[in-house]
Short mmCIF file of C-alpha atoms (C1' of nucleotides) in Angstrom, two decimals:
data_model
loop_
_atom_site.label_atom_id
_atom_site.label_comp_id
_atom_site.label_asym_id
_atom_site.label_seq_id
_atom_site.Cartn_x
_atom_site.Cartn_y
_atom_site.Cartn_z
CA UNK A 172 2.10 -24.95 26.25
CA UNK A 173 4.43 -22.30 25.88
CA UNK A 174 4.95 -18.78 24.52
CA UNK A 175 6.57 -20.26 21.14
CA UNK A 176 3.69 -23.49 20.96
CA UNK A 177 0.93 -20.62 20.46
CA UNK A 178 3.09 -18.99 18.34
CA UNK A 179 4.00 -21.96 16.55
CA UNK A 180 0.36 -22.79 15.92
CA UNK A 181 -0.79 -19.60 14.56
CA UNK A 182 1.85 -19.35 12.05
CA UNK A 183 0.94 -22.46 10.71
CA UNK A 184 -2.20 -22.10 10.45
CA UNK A 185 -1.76 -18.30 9.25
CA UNK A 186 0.79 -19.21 6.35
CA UNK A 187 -1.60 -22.00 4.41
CA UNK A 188 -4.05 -19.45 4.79
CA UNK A 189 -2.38 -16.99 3.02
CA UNK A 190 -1.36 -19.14 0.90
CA UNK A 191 -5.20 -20.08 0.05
CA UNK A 192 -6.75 -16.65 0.45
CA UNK A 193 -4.33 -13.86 0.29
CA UNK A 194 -3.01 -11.34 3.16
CA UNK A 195 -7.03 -9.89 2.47
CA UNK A 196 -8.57 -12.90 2.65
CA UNK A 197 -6.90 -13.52 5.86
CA UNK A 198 -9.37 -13.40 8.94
CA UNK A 199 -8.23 -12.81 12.51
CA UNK A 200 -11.68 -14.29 14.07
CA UNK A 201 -11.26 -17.17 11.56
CA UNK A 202 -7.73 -18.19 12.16
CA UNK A 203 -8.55 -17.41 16.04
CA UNK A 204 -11.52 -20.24 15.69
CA UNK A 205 -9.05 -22.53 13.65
CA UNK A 206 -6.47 -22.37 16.36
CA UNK A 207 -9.07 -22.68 19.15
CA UNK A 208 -8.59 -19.36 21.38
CA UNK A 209 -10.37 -15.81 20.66
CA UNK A 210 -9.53 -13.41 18.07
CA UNK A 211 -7.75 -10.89 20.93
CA UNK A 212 -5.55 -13.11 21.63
CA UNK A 213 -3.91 -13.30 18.54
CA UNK A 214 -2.89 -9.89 18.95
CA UNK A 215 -0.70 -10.58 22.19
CA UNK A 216 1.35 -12.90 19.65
CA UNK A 217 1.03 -10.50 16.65
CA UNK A 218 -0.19 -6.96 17.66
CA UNK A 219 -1.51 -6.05 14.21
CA UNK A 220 -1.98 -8.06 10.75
CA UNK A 221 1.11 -6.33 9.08
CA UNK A 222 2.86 -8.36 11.84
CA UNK A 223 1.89 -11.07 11.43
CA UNK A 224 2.07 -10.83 7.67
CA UNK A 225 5.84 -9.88 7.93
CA UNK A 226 6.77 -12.52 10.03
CA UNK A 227 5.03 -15.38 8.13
CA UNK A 228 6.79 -13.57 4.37
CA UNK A 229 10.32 -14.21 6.82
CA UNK A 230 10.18 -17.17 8.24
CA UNK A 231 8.58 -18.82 4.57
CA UNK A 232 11.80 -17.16 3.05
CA UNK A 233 14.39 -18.91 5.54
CA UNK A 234 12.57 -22.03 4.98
CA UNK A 235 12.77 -21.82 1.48
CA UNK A 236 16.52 -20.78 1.45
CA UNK A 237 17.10 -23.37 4.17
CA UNK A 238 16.18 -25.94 1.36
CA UNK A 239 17.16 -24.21 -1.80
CA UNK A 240 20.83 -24.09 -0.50
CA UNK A 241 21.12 -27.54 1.01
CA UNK A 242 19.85 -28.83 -2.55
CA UNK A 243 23.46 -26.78 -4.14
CA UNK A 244 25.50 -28.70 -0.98
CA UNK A 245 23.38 -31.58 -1.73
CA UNK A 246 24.28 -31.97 -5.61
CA UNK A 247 26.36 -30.72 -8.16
CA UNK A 248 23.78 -31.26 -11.19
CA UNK A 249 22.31 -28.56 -12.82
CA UNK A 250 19.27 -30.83 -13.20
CA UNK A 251 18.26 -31.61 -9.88
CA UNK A 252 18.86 -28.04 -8.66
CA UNK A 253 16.41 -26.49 -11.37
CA UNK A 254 13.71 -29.46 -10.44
CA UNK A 255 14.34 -28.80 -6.66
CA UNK A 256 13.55 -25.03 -7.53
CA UNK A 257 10.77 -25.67 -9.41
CA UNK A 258 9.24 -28.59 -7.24
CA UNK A 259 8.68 -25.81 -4.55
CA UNK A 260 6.54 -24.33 -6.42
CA UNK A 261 4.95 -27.20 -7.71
CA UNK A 262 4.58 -28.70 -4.42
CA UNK A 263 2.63 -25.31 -2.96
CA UNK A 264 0.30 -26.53 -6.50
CA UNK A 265 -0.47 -29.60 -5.10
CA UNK A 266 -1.12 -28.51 -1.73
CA UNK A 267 -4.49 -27.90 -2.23
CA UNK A 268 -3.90 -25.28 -4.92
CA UNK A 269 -2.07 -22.94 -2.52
CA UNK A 270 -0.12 -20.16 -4.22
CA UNK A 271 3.75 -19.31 -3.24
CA UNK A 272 3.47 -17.12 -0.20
CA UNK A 273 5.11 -14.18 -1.60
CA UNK A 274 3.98 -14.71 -4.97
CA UNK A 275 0.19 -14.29 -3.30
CA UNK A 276 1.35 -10.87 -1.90
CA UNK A 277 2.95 -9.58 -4.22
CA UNK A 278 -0.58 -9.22 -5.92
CA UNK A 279 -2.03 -7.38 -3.20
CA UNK A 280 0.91 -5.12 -2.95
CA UNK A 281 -0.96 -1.60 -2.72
CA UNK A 282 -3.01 -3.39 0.12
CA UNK A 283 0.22 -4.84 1.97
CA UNK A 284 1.66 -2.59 5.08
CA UNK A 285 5.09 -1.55 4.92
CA UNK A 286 6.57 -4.18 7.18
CA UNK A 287 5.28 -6.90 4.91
CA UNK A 288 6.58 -5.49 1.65
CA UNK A 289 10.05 -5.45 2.97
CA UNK A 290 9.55 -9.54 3.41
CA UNK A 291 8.06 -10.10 0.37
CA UNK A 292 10.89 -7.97 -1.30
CA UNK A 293 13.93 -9.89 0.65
CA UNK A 294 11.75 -13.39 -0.87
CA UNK A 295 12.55 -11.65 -4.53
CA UNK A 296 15.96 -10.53 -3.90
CA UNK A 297 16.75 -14.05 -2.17
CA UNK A 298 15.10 -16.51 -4.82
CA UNK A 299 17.02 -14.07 -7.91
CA UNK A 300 20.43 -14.32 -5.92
CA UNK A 301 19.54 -18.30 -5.48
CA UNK A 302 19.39 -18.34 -9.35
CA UNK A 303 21.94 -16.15 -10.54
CA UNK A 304 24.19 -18.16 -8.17
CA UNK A 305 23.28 -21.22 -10.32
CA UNK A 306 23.28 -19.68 -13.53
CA UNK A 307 26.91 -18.90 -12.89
CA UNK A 308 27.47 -22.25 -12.06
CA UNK A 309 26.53 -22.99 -15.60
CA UNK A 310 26.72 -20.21 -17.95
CA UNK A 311 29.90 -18.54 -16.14
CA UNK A 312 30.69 -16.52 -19.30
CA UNK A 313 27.78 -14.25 -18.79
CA UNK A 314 28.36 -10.90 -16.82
CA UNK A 315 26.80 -10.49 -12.68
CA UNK A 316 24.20 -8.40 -14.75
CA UNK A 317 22.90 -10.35 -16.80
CA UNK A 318 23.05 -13.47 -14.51
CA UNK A 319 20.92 -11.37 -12.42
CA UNK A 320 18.59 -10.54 -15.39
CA UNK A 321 18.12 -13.87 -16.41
CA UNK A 322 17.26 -14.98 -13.17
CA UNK A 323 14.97 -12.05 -12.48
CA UNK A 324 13.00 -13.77 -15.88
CA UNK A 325 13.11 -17.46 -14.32
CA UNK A 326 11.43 -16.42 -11.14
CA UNK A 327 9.12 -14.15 -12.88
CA UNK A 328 7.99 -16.94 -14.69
CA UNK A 329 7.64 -19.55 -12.41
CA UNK A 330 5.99 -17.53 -10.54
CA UNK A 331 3.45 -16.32 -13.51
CA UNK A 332 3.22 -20.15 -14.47
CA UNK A 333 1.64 -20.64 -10.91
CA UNK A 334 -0.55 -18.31 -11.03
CA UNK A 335 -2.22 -19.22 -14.06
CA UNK A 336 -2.30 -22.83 -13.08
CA UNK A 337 -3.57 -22.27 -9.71
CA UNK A 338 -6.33 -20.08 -12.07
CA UNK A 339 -7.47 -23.01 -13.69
CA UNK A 340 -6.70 -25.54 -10.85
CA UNK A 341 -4.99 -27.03 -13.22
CA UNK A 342 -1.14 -28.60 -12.30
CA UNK A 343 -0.78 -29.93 -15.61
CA UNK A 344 -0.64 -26.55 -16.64
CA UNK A 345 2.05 -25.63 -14.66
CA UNK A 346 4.07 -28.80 -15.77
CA UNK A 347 3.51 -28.07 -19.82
CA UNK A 348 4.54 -24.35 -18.92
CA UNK A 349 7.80 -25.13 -17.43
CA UNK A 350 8.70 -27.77 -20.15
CA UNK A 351 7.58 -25.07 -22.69
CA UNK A 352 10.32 -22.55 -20.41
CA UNK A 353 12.88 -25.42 -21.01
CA UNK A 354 12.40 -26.02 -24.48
CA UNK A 355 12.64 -22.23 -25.10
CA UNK A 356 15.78 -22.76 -23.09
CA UNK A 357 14.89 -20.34 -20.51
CA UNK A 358 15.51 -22.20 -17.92
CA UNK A 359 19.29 -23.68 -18.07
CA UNK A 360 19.77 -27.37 -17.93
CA UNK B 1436 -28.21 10.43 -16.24
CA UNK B 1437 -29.74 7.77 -17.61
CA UNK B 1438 -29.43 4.03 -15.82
CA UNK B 1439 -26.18 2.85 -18.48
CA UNK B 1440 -24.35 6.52 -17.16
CA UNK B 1441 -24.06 5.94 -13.12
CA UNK B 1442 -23.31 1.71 -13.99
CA UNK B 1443 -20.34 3.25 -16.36
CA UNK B 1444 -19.29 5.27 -14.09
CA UNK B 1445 -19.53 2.93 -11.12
CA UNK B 1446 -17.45 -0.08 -13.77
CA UNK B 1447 -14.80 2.45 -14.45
CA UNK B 1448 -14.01 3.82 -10.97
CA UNK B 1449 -14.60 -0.09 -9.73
CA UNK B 1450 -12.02 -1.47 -12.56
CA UNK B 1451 -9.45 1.00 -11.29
CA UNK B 1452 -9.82 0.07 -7.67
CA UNK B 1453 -9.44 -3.72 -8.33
CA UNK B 1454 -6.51 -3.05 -10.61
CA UNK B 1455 -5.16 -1.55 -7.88
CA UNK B 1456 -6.34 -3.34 -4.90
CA UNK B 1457 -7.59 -6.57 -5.90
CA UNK B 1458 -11.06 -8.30 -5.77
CA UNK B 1459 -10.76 -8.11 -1.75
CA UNK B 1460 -9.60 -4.82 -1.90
CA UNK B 1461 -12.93 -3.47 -3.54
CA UNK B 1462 -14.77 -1.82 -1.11
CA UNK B 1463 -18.56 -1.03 -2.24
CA UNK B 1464 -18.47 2.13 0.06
CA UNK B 1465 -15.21 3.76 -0.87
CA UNK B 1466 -16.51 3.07 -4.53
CA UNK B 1467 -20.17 4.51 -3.64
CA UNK B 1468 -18.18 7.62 -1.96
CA UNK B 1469 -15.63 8.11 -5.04
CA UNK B 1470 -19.36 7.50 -7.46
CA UNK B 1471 -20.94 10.42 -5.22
CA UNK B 1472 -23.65 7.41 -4.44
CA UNK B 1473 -25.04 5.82 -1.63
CA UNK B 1474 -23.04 2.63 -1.61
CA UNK B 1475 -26.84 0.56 -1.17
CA UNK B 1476 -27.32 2.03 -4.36
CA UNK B 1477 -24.67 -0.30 -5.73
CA UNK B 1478 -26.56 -2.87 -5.11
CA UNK B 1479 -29.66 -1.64 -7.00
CA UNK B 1480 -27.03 -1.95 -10.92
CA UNK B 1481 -25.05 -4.94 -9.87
CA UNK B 1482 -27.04 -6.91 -6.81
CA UNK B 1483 -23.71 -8.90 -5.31
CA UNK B 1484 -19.66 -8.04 -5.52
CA UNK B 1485 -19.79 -10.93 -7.91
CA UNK B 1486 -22.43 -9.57 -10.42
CA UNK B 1487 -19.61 -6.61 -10.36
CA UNK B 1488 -16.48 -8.50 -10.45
CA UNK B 1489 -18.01 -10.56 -13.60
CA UNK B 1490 -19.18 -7.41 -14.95
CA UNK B 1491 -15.51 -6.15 -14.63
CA UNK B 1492 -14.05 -8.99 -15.85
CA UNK B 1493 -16.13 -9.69 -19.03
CA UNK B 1494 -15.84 -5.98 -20.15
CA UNK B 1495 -11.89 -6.03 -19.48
CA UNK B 1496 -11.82 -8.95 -21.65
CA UNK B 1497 -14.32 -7.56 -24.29
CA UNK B 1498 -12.09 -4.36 -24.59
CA UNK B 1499 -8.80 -6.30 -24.72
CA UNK B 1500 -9.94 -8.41 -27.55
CA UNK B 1501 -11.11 -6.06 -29.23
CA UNK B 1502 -7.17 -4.20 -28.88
CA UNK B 1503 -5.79 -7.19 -30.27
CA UNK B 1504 -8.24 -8.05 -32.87
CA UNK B 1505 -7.50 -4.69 -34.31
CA UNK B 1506 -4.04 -4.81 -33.60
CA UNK B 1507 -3.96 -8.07 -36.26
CA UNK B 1508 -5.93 -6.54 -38.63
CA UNK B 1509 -4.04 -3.37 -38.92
CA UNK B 1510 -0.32 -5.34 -39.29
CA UNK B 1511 1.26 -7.85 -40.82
CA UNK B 1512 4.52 -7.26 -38.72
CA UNK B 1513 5.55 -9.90 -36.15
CA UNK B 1514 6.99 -7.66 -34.04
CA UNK B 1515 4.20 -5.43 -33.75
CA UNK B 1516 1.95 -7.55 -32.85
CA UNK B 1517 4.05 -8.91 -29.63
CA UNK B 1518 4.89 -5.54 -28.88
CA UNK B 1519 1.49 -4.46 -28.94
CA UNK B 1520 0.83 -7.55 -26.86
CA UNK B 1521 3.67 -6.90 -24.38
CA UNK B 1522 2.65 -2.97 -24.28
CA UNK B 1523 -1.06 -3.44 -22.83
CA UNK B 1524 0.74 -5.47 -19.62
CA UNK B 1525 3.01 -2.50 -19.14
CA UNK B 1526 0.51 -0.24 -19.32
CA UNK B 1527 -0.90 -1.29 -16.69
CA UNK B 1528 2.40 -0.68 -14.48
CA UNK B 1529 2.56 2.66 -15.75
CA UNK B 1530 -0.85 3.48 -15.07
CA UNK B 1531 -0.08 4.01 -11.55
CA UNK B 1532 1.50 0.33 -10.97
CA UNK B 1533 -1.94 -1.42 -12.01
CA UNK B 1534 -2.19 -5.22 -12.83
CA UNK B 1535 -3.67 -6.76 -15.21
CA UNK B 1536 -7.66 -6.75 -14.03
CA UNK B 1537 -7.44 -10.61 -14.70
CA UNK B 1538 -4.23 -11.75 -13.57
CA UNK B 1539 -4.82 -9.87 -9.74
CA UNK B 1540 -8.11 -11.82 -9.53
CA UNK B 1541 -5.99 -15.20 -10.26
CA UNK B 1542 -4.04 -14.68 -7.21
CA UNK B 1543 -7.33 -14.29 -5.64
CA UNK B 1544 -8.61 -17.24 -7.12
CA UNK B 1545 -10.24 -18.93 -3.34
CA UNK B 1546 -12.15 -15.62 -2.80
CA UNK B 1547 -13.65 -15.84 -6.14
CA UNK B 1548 -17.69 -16.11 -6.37
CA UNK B 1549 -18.03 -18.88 -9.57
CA UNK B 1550 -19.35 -16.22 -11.68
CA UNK B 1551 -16.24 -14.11 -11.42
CA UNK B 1552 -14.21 -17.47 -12.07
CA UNK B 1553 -15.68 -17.90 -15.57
CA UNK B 1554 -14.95 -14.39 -16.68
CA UNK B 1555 -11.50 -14.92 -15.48
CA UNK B 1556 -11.11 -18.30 -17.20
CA UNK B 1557 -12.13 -16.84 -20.31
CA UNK B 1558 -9.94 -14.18 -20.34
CA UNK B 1559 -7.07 -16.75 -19.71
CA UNK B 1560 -8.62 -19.09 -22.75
CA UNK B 1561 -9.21 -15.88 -24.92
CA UNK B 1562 -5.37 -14.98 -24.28
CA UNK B 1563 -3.87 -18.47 -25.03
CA UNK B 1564 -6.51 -18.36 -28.26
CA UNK B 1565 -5.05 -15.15 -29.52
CA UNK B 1566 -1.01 -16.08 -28.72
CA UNK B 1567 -1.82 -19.13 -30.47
CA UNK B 1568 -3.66 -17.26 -33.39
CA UNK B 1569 0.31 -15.43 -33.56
CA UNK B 1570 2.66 -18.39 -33.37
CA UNK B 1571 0.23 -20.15 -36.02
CA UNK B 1572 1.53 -17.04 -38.57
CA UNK B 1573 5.23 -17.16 -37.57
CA UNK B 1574 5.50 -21.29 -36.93
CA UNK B 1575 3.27 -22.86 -38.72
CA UNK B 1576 5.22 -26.31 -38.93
CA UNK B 1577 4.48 -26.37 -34.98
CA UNK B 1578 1.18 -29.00 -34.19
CA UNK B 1579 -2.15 -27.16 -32.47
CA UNK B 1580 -0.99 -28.74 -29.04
CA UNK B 1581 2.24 -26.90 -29.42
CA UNK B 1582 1.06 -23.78 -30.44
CA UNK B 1583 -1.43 -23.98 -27.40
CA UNK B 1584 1.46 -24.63 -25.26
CA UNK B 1585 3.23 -22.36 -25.94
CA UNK B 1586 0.82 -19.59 -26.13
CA UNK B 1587 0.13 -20.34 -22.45
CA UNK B 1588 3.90 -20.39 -21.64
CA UNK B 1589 3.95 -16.94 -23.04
CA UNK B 1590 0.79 -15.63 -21.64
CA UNK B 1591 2.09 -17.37 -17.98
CA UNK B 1592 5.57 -15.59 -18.01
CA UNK B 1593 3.97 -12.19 -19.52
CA UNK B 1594 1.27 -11.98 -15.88
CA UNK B 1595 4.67 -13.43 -13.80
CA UNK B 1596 6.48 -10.19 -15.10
CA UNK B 1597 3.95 -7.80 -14.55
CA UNK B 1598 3.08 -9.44 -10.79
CA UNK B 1599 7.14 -9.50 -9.94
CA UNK B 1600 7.64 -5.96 -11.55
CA UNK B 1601 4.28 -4.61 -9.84
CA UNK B 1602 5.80 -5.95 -6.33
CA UNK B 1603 9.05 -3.95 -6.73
CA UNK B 1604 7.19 -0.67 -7.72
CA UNK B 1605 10.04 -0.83 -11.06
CA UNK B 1606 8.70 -0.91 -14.47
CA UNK B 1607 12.40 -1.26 -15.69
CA UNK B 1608 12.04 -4.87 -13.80
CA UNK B 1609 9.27 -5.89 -16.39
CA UNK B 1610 11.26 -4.27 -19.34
CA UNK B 1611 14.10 -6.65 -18.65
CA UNK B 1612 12.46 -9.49 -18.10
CA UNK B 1613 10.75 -9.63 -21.53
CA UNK B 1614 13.83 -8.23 -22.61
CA UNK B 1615 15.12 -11.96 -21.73
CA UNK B 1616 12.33 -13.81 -22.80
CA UNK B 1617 12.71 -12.40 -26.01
CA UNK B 1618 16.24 -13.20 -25.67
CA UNK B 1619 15.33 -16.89 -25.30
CA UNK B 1620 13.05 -17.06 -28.18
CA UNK B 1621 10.25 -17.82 -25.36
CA UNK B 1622 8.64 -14.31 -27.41
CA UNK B 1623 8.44 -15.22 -30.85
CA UNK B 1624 10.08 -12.26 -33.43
"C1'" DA C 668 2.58 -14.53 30.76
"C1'" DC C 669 -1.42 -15.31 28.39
"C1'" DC C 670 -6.21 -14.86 27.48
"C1'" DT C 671 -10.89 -12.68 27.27
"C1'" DG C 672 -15.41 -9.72 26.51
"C1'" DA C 673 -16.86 -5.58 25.08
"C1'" DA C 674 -16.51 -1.71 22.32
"C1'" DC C 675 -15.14 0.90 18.01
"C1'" DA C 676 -15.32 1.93 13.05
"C1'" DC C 677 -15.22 -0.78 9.18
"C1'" DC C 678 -17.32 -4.47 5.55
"C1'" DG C 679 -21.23 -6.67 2.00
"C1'" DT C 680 -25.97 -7.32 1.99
"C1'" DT C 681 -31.00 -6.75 2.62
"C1'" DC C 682 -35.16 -4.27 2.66
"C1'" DA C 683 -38.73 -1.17 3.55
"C1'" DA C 684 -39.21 3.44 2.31
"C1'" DG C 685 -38.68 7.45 -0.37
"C1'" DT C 686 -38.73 10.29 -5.06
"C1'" DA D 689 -36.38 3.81 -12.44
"C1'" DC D 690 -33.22 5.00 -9.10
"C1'" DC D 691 -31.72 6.07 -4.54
"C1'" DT D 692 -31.55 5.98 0.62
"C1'" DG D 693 -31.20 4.95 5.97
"C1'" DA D 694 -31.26 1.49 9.03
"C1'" DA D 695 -30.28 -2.99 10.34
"C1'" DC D 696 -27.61 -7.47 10.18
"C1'" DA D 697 -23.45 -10.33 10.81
"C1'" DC D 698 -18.91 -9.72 9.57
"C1'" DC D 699 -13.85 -7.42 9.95
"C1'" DG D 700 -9.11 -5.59 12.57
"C1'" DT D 701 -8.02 -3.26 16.62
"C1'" DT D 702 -7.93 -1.55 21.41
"C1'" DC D 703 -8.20 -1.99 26.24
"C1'" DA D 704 -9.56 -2.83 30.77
"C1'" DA D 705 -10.12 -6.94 33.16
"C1'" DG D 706 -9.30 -11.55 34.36
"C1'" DT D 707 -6.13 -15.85 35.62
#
DNA sequence: ACCTGAACACCGTTCAAGT
DNA sequence: ACCTGAACACCGTTCAAGT
């Protein structure tokens, strides 16, 4: 086992943690047990929480814009690029009712250390600049501001439309609120 | 000081703190210092967190009903009932970047004691009841389902905005998201 | 290079004890 | 009726010590 194996492991196990329980609900002795090596240790990979925190918020946000941008390369349909954005959040649904990573934190903002708000504001930026590169795919006639407003209001509300299914446990939710954001036209396609 | 004065007190300092800082955030001896109480002494009005964070919850929901149950009865106007709708979310934000008491503890949703869960489902149900109550007055051709659906679209993207505008510290964020909404006819009015 | 045990100040909770 | 101090098992963090 190396340096990045350990690494590797925590981060895994950290992120659908997170993802479950929130940066607070997050437990160093617990994800220490989980991973099979003492809660100390987990500090020679990640000296504090907010460390930790940050790094999971980055790497989730390249993996996310890893996929999001080889669905564009992938496809030219407006369609399949809205489902693809959508499914991710979907999928976290379905995965054991986990909540998007950054959606989780952005909750617990006032509680979050400065090194992990940074990440969870890049995820924003990213996913809005994602959208409004899409939305001028298909509504070119709009102006850069209010492509970037209208995107702002997708991600807001898939993100909101998460939340309140992962509330009731409920994916069915989630699926009647994004039809309900398509038939309002909201969301383009 | 009779017994109801020091369990106000103790709800209203408590509400603030988990506007602020979530359900995991609460911390029964930061609120026992800020009470001028012993923070055992907690524990003698409500015996668990979750006896608390039901408390909170229930009496959040109680006094937001009551908002919007007035705010029916005093108007016939469309638009001032969704703006009086819209206005208690941003209130929140300007209230020293609070969240909704309700849509914080969704996020928290794993952490959640079942008693807390129930108040925070009804608040959800209680929500989607009134929105529905709304689009029954200005769309009355649409069926019960699709009232309901849409109330909950509404009521999803409304805690999305406030959780995305909360995370970048920028009230102006949730202003121009509704702004869209609205735009989209995803706001009725 | 990587891990550990022990200590520190925190946490919610319990309970016998005070008034 | 209301409050308290002390104890319990937890928490993130630090650090000297191990290999």
């Amino acid at each position: 086992m190396s340096i990045t194996d350990t690494r590797e492991i925590i981060m895994a196990t950290a992120r659908k943690m997170v993802q479950t329980r929130g940066y607070n609900g997050l437990s160093f002795r617990e994800l220490a047990k989980e991973v099979g090596i003492k809660s100390a240790s987990i500090h020679y990979h990640f000296p504090t929480k907010g460390d930790l925190g940050a790094a999971l918020a980055r790497r989730y946000t390249e993996d996310g814009m890893a996929y999001l941008n080889g669905l564009r390369a992938e496809s030219d349909d407006l369609g399949t690029w809205m489902k693809g954005y959508t499914d991710i959040f979907r999928a976290a649904l379905l995965n054991d009712n986990r909540m998007c990573l950054c959606g989780i934190m952005a909750a617990e903002f006032d509680d979050l250390p400065p090194e992990v708000r940074v990440e969870v504001d890049a995820f924003t930026d990213l996913n809005v600049q994602w959208l409004s590169g899409v939305l001028d795919a298909c509504r070119p006639q709009l102006s850069a501001e209010e492509q970037t407003r209208q995107a702002m209001a997708i991600y807001a509300a898939i993100e909101g439309a998460q939340l309140v299914a992962r509330g009731r446990d409920d994916i069915s939710v989630f699926d009647a609120t994004v039809q309900a954001y398509q038939s309002a036209g909201l969301l383009p396609g």
